[in-house]
Structure formats: structure tokens, C-alpha cells
Amino acid sequence: MALEKRRRNHSVPSWSLAAAKAERLPLRSRHRFAPQIPLRTRPTLNRRQQKNPLFIAHTPCWVITMYPEGETVNRLLGTLKSQRLRASQVAGVEGRNGIPKLEDDEVLCNAITRWRHLCELKNSEIGCYLAHLRAIRQAYQAGLQRVCILEDDVQVEGDFARVLAELERLPPEVEMIRLMGLKVRKRKIIRSLNDGVHKLVRPERGWCGAQGYLINRCGMEKVLRYARRIFEPIDKVFDHFWQFDLKLYGIEPHLLWETEHISSIEKSNVHKAKVARWLYWLHPFGKLWRSIERHSYLYRFKGDFYPAEKPKKRPGRTARMKL
């Protein structure tokens, strides 16, 4: 019996016996078996220093260009990337050698153009229009929440990226923001940006020009639904925001300015095509009706547009800005 007892004791590891004894001890006394390590000798966690994020803003910047190897577009892309922005090219649409081929549900409505503007769109204007429309469609189909679209003949201010990062945090009710314009209009100041250096404003009329803008997903839907019928330049579509309830805003001072260049887009109001004489009689009534629609829209949303006043100093550096 004694020999068998000894064999049992030798077959059980000593560490398990110690654990069994510890389990029978009161809870207060169990801590005696825990190893005591001095604080100075305990290992420290190696925490990595937090680096600056790779991109200052999540919004991609797309530059529309007909010359992907040109010095102008490469300089603009380099500037955007130096400000830690996601920048890439988007192919333009050639319209100087004839009417561009239409895609999807795009429809050219020359009859409306003749009635509203007493002229027909030039082929280069149609190409510019389609370049913007297809860039917006591409962004929408890619599932982007917002995109910044720029033409290749602009330059950006030094704080462009910082302000863009603030703009992408605005509520979805701000559907489109023009980053520059060619006309100075009355506007309401909505809020300050960039520590008061810039302001988000809401103009009561169009700024003219499509050199650069930020548009979110809701704005893309409205533009794609309304602008598939092509009857005026693309910047006029944005100017007539009240016709399809596009929540359009602007930035002052402007974040972009035009470089001095000769535009490749022939304007439709130069050397106008001859239209039927009866359209000249109908044209003023169309302008009157659109004016009534615009004032009605402004009255319904007067809290969003007023009080409004013109800026007290020049809002941008573009030379051909009309004050």
C-alpha cells in the first residue's frame, strides 16, 4: 500500500499539485503565487509615431483634357498631387471636326436651342458639354459620393486642398459648389471656411463658367436627369439651377483662376446661325416665362438666398471676370 501510494504521488506533476493547493486557498491569498515584477523592469509597448495621412481630402479631382501629354494639364496634376490630393485625367470629347457621337440617352435638341437662344450650338460646345456630362456619369456609375471636376486651363490656390477637405464634410443639401465664376452676382454668405479666409455663398443667379466645381451624388442625379437633352452650353445648365432644383453654391475668394489662353471652344452666340423669323417674335415671351419661373423659385426659397449683396472686392484672379 505504501509503495502504491508513492507511485501515485510520483505520477502527478508537481505543478498540478501546486495549482490544486492554490484552488483550495481563499481568493485573497491566491495573489501570493502571482509573480511580482518591478515596474521598472516591465516591458514597454513600442508605439509607432502616427504619420500624416497620405491624402488630405478623400474627394478625387478629375481634370478634363484633350491633351493628356500637354504641359498645362501635367502642371495642374502636379500641383494637385503636391497638395496631397487624388488627381487623375479624364478624356475630353472632340467636337472640332464634326458633331460628336452621342451615347446612352443623350439627345441633341436644336429646336429648343433656336427658340431659347436664337442660334445653334457649335460642335466644340457640344464636345465640351459631353465631356462634363460623361465625367459626371462616370463618377455616378463608379459609386462616388462626390467628385471635383476641373478643366485643364486653370490653376489652383495654395490652400485649395485644405478648403476641399472642409467642403467634403458639408451636409448633403449642398449639392454643387462652383469653385470659380466669370460673373459677379448678388449672393448670401452661408458660413466661413478655412478659419475665415474663405466663405461658402449662395448666389441668386448663375456665375457663368464650368472651369471647376465640386458635386455630390444627389447633384449628379439631378444633372444627369436634366442635362441629357442638349440645348445650351453646360455652364448655362448650371446657371439655370432653379429649373431642376439644383442646390448650387459658390466659394469666395475663388479657389481657381484661369490661365491666359485662346479657347478652342467656338461660342454659339458668335456668328449666329439664321433662324426662322417667327422665333424672334416668340423669343421674348420665352425669356419672360423663364424670368417668372426664376423669381418664383427665389421667392419660395427666399430664406436660402436672402439677404444677398454683391462682394465688396474682386472675388477671384481670373482676368476676364465681368464685374
PDB file of C-alpha atoms in Angstrom, residues 30-210:
ATOM      1  CA  ARG A  30      -4.054  33.468  -4.292  1.00  0.00           C
ATOM      2  CA  HIS A  31      -2.178  36.598  -5.354  1.00  0.00           C
ATOM      3  CA  ARG A  32       0.849  35.333  -3.415  1.00  0.00           C
ATOM      4  CA  PHE A  33       1.516  32.827  -6.176  1.00  0.00           C
ATOM      5  CA  ALA A  34       1.482  35.518  -8.945  1.00  0.00           C
ATOM      6  CA  PRO A  35       4.948  36.658  -9.949  1.00  0.00           C
ATOM      7  CA  GLN A  36       5.812  40.144  -8.762  1.00  0.00           C
ATOM      8  CA  ILE A  37       7.654  42.105 -11.475  1.00  0.00           C
ATOM      9  CA  PRO A  38       9.055  45.520 -10.586  1.00  0.00           C
ATOM     10  CA  LEU A  39       7.512  48.361 -12.583  1.00  0.00           C
ATOM     11  CA  ARG A  40      10.849  49.459 -13.989  1.00  0.00           C
ATOM     12  CA  THR A  41      11.571  46.015 -15.453  1.00  0.00           C
ATOM     13  CA  ARG A  42       8.173  45.536 -17.099  1.00  0.00           C
ATOM     14  CA  PRO A  43       8.291  45.613 -20.933  1.00  0.00           C
ATOM     15  CA  THR A  44       7.039  48.807 -22.558  1.00  0.00           C
ATOM     16  CA  LEU A  45       4.860  48.919 -25.683  1.00  0.00           C
ATOM     17  CA  ASN A  46       6.602  50.222 -28.765  1.00  0.00           C
ATOM     18  CA  ARG A  47       4.082  52.741 -30.092  1.00  0.00           C
ATOM     19  CA  ARG A  48       4.652  53.915 -33.656  1.00  0.00           C
ATOM     20  CA  GLN A  49       4.535  57.600 -34.288  1.00  0.00           C
ATOM     21  CA  GLN A  50       1.358  58.495 -36.155  1.00  0.00           C
ATOM     22  CA  LYS A  51       2.168  59.731 -39.649  1.00  0.00           C
ATOM     23  CA  ASN A  52       0.211  62.309 -41.608  1.00  0.00           C
ATOM     24  CA  PRO A  53      -2.478  60.757 -43.810  1.00  0.00           C
ATOM     25  CA  LEU A  54      -1.440  60.189 -47.411  1.00  0.00           C
ATOM     26  CA  PHE A  55      -4.314  62.309 -48.787  1.00  0.00           C
ATOM     27  CA  ILE A  56      -5.605  65.496 -47.196  1.00  0.00           C
ATOM     28  CA  ALA A  57      -9.074  65.002 -48.738  1.00  0.00           C
ATOM     29  CA  HIS A  58     -10.905  61.897 -49.914  1.00  0.00           C
ATOM     30  CA  THR A  59     -12.593  63.576 -52.891  1.00  0.00           C
ATOM     31  CA  PRO A  60     -10.947  62.653 -56.216  1.00  0.00           C
ATOM     32  CA  CYS A  61     -10.035  65.505 -58.568  1.00  0.00           C
ATOM     33  CA  TRP A  62     -10.648  64.783 -62.261  1.00  0.00           C
ATOM     34  CA  VAL A  63      -9.079  67.029 -64.884  1.00  0.00           C
ATOM     35  CA  ILE A  64     -10.825  67.102 -68.281  1.00  0.00           C
ATOM     36  CA  THR A  65      -8.303  67.458 -71.079  1.00  0.00           C
ATOM     37  CA  MET A  66      -7.906  66.909 -74.797  1.00  0.00           C
ATOM     38  CA  TYR A  67      -4.110  66.891 -74.491  1.00  0.00           C
ATOM     39  CA  PRO A  68      -3.079  64.221 -71.947  1.00  0.00           C
ATOM     40  CA  GLU A  69       0.616  64.836 -72.588  1.00  0.00           C
ATOM     41  CA  GLY A  70       0.334  68.630 -72.566  1.00  0.00           C
ATOM     42  CA  GLU A  71       2.384  70.840 -70.278  1.00  0.00           C
ATOM     43  CA  THR A  72      -0.697  72.626 -68.914  1.00  0.00           C
ATOM     44  CA  VAL A  73      -2.510  69.521 -67.680  1.00  0.00           C
ATOM     45  CA  ASN A  74       0.656  67.965 -66.269  1.00  0.00           C
ATOM     46  CA  ARG A  75       1.429  71.138 -64.354  1.00  0.00           C
ATOM     47  CA  LEU A  76      -2.088  71.170 -62.880  1.00  0.00           C
ATOM     48  CA  LEU A  77      -1.906  67.474 -61.944  1.00  0.00           C
ATOM     49  CA  GLY A  78       1.477  68.042 -60.336  1.00  0.00           C
ATOM     50  CA  THR A  79       0.108  70.921 -58.261  1.00  0.00           C
ATOM     51  CA  LEU A  80      -2.861  68.869 -57.083  1.00  0.00           C
ATOM     52  CA  LYS A  81      -0.652  65.921 -56.121  1.00  0.00           C
ATOM     53  CA  SER A  82       1.766  68.226 -54.296  1.00  0.00           C
ATOM     54  CA  GLN A  83      -1.201  69.274 -52.150  1.00  0.00           C
ATOM     55  CA  ARG A  84      -1.834  65.580 -51.360  1.00  0.00           C
ATOM     56  CA  LEU A  85      -4.952  65.175 -53.476  1.00  0.00           C
ATOM     57  CA  ARG A  86      -6.148  62.253 -55.598  1.00  0.00           C
ATOM     58  CA  ALA A  87      -5.715  63.662 -59.115  1.00  0.00           C
ATOM     59  CA  SER A  88      -6.224  61.985 -62.482  1.00  0.00           C
ATOM     60  CA  GLN A  89      -7.127  62.784 -66.078  1.00  0.00           C
ATOM     61  CA  VAL A  90     -10.472  62.370 -67.813  1.00  0.00           C
ATOM     62  CA  ALA A  91     -10.546  62.340 -71.616  1.00  0.00           C
ATOM     63  CA  GLY A  92     -12.341  65.231 -73.285  1.00  0.00           C
ATOM     64  CA  VAL A  93     -14.695  64.874 -76.245  1.00  0.00           C
ATOM     65  CA  GLU A  94     -13.512  66.043 -79.666  1.00  0.00           C
ATOM     66  CA  GLY A  95     -16.041  68.305 -81.346  1.00  0.00           C
ATOM     67  CA  ARG A  96     -13.983  70.457 -83.665  1.00  0.00           C
ATOM     68  CA  ASN A  97     -14.155  68.050 -86.604  1.00  0.00           C
ATOM     69  CA  GLY A  98     -17.884  67.451 -86.528  1.00  0.00           C
ATOM     70  CA  ILE A  99     -20.771  66.683 -84.196  1.00  0.00           C
ATOM     71  CA  PRO A 100     -19.568  64.163 -81.568  1.00  0.00           C
ATOM     72  CA  LYS A 101     -21.259  60.789 -81.488  1.00  0.00           C
ATOM     73  CA  LEU A 102     -23.975  60.660 -78.833  1.00  0.00           C
ATOM     74  CA  GLU A 103     -24.212  57.843 -76.295  1.00  0.00           C
ATOM     75  CA  ASP A 104     -26.824  56.327 -73.956  1.00  0.00           C
ATOM     76  CA  ASP A 105     -29.794  58.675 -73.627  1.00  0.00           C
ATOM     77  CA  GLU A 106     -28.026  61.840 -74.865  1.00  0.00           C
ATOM     78  CA  VAL A 107     -30.259  63.854 -77.203  1.00  0.00           C
ATOM     79  CA  LEU A 108     -29.343  66.947 -79.210  1.00  0.00           C
ATOM     80  CA  CYS A 109     -32.294  69.376 -79.236  1.00  0.00           C
ATOM     81  CA  ASN A 110     -31.511  72.073 -81.797  1.00  0.00           C
ATOM     82  CA  ALA A 111     -35.144  73.196 -81.916  1.00  0.00           C
ATOM     83  CA  ILE A 112     -35.024  74.230 -78.251  1.00  0.00           C
ATOM     84  CA  THR A 113     -31.664  75.936 -78.810  1.00  0.00           C
ATOM     85  CA  ARG A 114     -33.062  78.027 -81.664  1.00  0.00           C
ATOM     86  CA  TRP A 115     -36.097  79.030 -79.603  1.00  0.00           C
ATOM     87  CA  ARG A 116     -34.244  79.859 -76.395  1.00  0.00           C
ATOM     88  CA  HIS A 117     -31.003  81.316 -77.786  1.00  0.00           C
ATOM     89  CA  LEU A 118     -31.783  82.188 -81.420  1.00  0.00           C
ATOM     90  CA  CYS A 119     -28.806  80.105 -82.583  1.00  0.00           C
ATOM     91  CA  GLU A 120     -27.469  76.556 -82.763  1.00  0.00           C
ATOM     92  CA  LEU A 121     -24.742  75.045 -80.623  1.00  0.00           C
ATOM     93  CA  LYS A 122     -21.305  74.791 -82.193  1.00  0.00           C
ATOM     94  CA  ASN A 123     -19.715  71.366 -82.403  1.00  0.00           C
ATOM     95  CA  SER A 124     -16.965  72.327 -79.956  1.00  0.00           C
ATOM     96  CA  GLU A 125     -19.608  73.462 -77.441  1.00  0.00           C
ATOM     97  CA  ILE A 126     -21.319  70.080 -77.765  1.00  0.00           C
ATOM     98  CA  GLY A 127     -17.967  68.354 -77.192  1.00  0.00           C
ATOM     99  CA  CYS A 128     -17.327  70.406 -74.029  1.00  0.00           C
ATOM    100  CA  TYR A 129     -20.869  69.670 -72.841  1.00  0.00           C
ATOM    101  CA  LEU A 130     -20.480  65.927 -73.353  1.00  0.00           C
ATOM    102  CA  ALA A 131     -17.080  65.872 -71.624  1.00  0.00           C
ATOM    103  CA  HIS A 132     -18.590  67.278 -68.426  1.00  0.00           C
ATOM    104  CA  LEU A 133     -21.774  65.223 -68.654  1.00  0.00           C
ATOM    105  CA  ARG A 134     -19.874  61.960 -69.169  1.00  0.00           C
ATOM    106  CA  ALA A 135     -17.405  62.737 -66.391  1.00  0.00           C
ATOM    107  CA  ILE A 136     -20.345  63.200 -64.010  1.00  0.00           C
ATOM    108  CA  ARG A 137     -21.956  59.996 -65.289  1.00  0.00           C
ATOM    109  CA  GLN A 138     -18.696  58.096 -64.835  1.00  0.00           C
ATOM    110  CA  ALA A 139     -18.402  59.318 -61.242  1.00  0.00           C
ATOM    111  CA  TYR A 140     -22.013  58.367 -60.534  1.00  0.00           C
ATOM    112  CA  GLN A 141     -21.693  54.883 -62.026  1.00  0.00           C
ATOM    113  CA  ALA A 142     -18.475  54.351 -60.054  1.00  0.00           C
ATOM    114  CA  GLY A 143     -20.451  54.929 -56.850  1.00  0.00           C
ATOM    115  CA  LEU A 144     -18.538  58.069 -55.799  1.00  0.00           C
ATOM    116  CA  GLN A 145     -20.182  60.222 -53.152  1.00  0.00           C
ATOM    117  CA  ARG A 146     -18.610  63.359 -54.626  1.00  0.00           C
ATOM    118  CA  VAL A 147     -16.101  64.396 -57.253  1.00  0.00           C
ATOM    119  CA  CYS A 148     -14.201  67.577 -58.083  1.00  0.00           C
ATOM    120  CA  ILE A 149     -14.158  68.250 -61.834  1.00  0.00           C
ATOM    121  CA  LEU A 150     -11.665  70.722 -63.287  1.00  0.00           C
ATOM    122  CA  GLU A 151     -10.810  71.911 -66.768  1.00  0.00           C
ATOM    123  CA  ASP A 152      -7.144  71.817 -67.708  1.00  0.00           C
ATOM    124  CA  ASP A 153      -6.785  75.587 -68.251  1.00  0.00           C
ATOM    125  CA  VAL A 154      -6.996  76.565 -64.574  1.00  0.00           C
ATOM    126  CA  GLN A 155      -4.607  76.941 -61.666  1.00  0.00           C
ATOM    127  CA  VAL A 156      -5.433  76.275 -58.026  1.00  0.00           C
ATOM    128  CA  GLU A 157      -4.755  78.400 -54.972  1.00  0.00           C
ATOM    129  CA  GLY A 158      -2.267  77.245 -52.344  1.00  0.00           C
ATOM    130  CA  ASP A 159      -4.983  76.361 -49.820  1.00  0.00           C
ATOM    131  CA  PHE A 160      -7.142  74.503 -52.358  1.00  0.00           C
ATOM    132  CA  ALA A 161      -6.724  71.105 -50.687  1.00  0.00           C
ATOM    133  CA  ARG A 162      -7.434  72.410 -47.207  1.00  0.00           C
ATOM    134  CA  VAL A 163     -10.691  74.049 -48.269  1.00  0.00           C
ATOM    135  CA  LEU A 164     -11.681  70.998 -50.325  1.00  0.00           C
ATOM    136  CA  ALA A 165     -11.307  68.844 -47.199  1.00  0.00           C
ATOM    137  CA  GLU A 166     -13.761  71.158 -45.413  1.00  0.00           C
ATOM    138  CA  LEU A 167     -16.209  71.178 -48.313  1.00  0.00           C
ATOM    139  CA  GLU A 168     -16.499  67.390 -48.391  1.00  0.00           C
ATOM    140  CA  ARG A 169     -17.749  67.476 -44.781  1.00  0.00           C
ATOM    141  CA  LEU A 170     -20.691  69.756 -45.608  1.00  0.00           C
ATOM    142  CA  PRO A 171     -24.214  68.300 -45.374  1.00  0.00           C
ATOM    143  CA  PRO A 172     -25.685  66.583 -48.463  1.00  0.00           C
ATOM    144  CA  GLU A 173     -28.050  69.529 -49.008  1.00  0.00           C
ATOM    145  CA  VAL A 174     -25.048  71.337 -50.541  1.00  0.00           C
ATOM    146  CA  GLU A 175     -25.244  69.518 -53.866  1.00  0.00           C
ATOM    147  CA  MET A 176     -22.863  71.504 -56.056  1.00  0.00           C
ATOM    148  CA  ILE A 177     -20.216  74.148 -55.345  1.00  0.00           C
ATOM    149  CA  ARG A 178     -18.659  76.268 -58.043  1.00  0.00           C
ATOM    150  CA  LEU A 179     -15.003  76.914 -57.281  1.00  0.00           C
ATOM    151  CA  MET A 180     -14.811  79.963 -59.562  1.00  0.00           C
ATOM    152  CA  GLY A 181     -17.034  82.020 -61.835  1.00  0.00           C
ATOM    153  CA  LEU A 182     -16.854  84.598 -64.602  1.00  0.00           C
ATOM    154  CA  LYS A 183     -19.626  86.900 -63.355  1.00  0.00           C
ATOM    155  CA  VAL A 184     -20.092  88.662 -60.039  1.00  0.00           C
ATOM    156  CA  ARG A 185     -23.609  88.255 -58.671  1.00  0.00           C
ATOM    157  CA  LYS A 186     -25.508  89.055 -55.525  1.00  0.00           C
ATOM    158  CA  ARG A 187     -25.152  86.231 -53.041  1.00  0.00           C
ATOM    159  CA  LYS A 188     -25.892  85.250 -49.458  1.00  0.00           C
ATOM    160  CA  ILE A 189     -22.981  84.333 -47.188  1.00  0.00           C
ATOM    161  CA  ILE A 190     -23.727  80.929 -45.669  1.00  0.00           C
ATOM    162  CA  ARG A 191     -20.693  80.167 -43.498  1.00  0.00           C
ATOM    163  CA  SER A 192     -16.963  80.763 -43.067  1.00  0.00           C
ATOM    164  CA  LEU A 193     -14.313  78.296 -44.202  1.00  0.00           C
ATOM    165  CA  ASN A 194     -10.562  77.955 -43.744  1.00  0.00           C
ATOM    166  CA  ASP A 195     -10.501  79.959 -40.488  1.00  0.00           C
ATOM    167  CA  GLY A 196     -12.477  82.784 -42.076  1.00  0.00           C
ATOM    168  CA  VAL A 197     -10.278  83.180 -45.171  1.00  0.00           C
ATOM    169  CA  HIS A 198     -12.980  81.751 -47.493  1.00  0.00           C
ATOM    170  CA  LYS A 199     -16.762  81.799 -47.434  1.00  0.00           C
ATOM    171  CA  LEU A 200     -19.442  79.455 -48.698  1.00  0.00           C
ATOM    172  CA  VAL A 201     -22.019  81.587 -50.549  1.00  0.00           C
ATOM    173  CA  ARG A 202     -25.328  81.032 -52.346  1.00  0.00           C
ATOM    174  CA  PRO A 203     -25.708  83.209 -55.486  1.00  0.00           C
ATOM    175  CA  GLU A 204     -29.173  84.187 -56.676  1.00  0.00           C
ATOM    176  CA  ARG A 205     -28.081  83.891 -60.319  1.00  0.00           C
ATOM    177  CA  GLY A 206     -25.537  81.858 -62.284  1.00  0.00           C
ATOM    178  CA  TRP A 207     -21.843  82.634 -62.074  1.00  0.00           C
ATOM    179  CA  CYS A 208     -21.133  81.531 -65.664  1.00  0.00           C
ATOM    180  CA  GLY A 209     -18.326  79.108 -66.498  1.00  0.00           C
ATOM    181  CA  ALA A 210     -17.656  75.435 -65.795  1.00  0.00           C
TER     182      ALA A 210
END
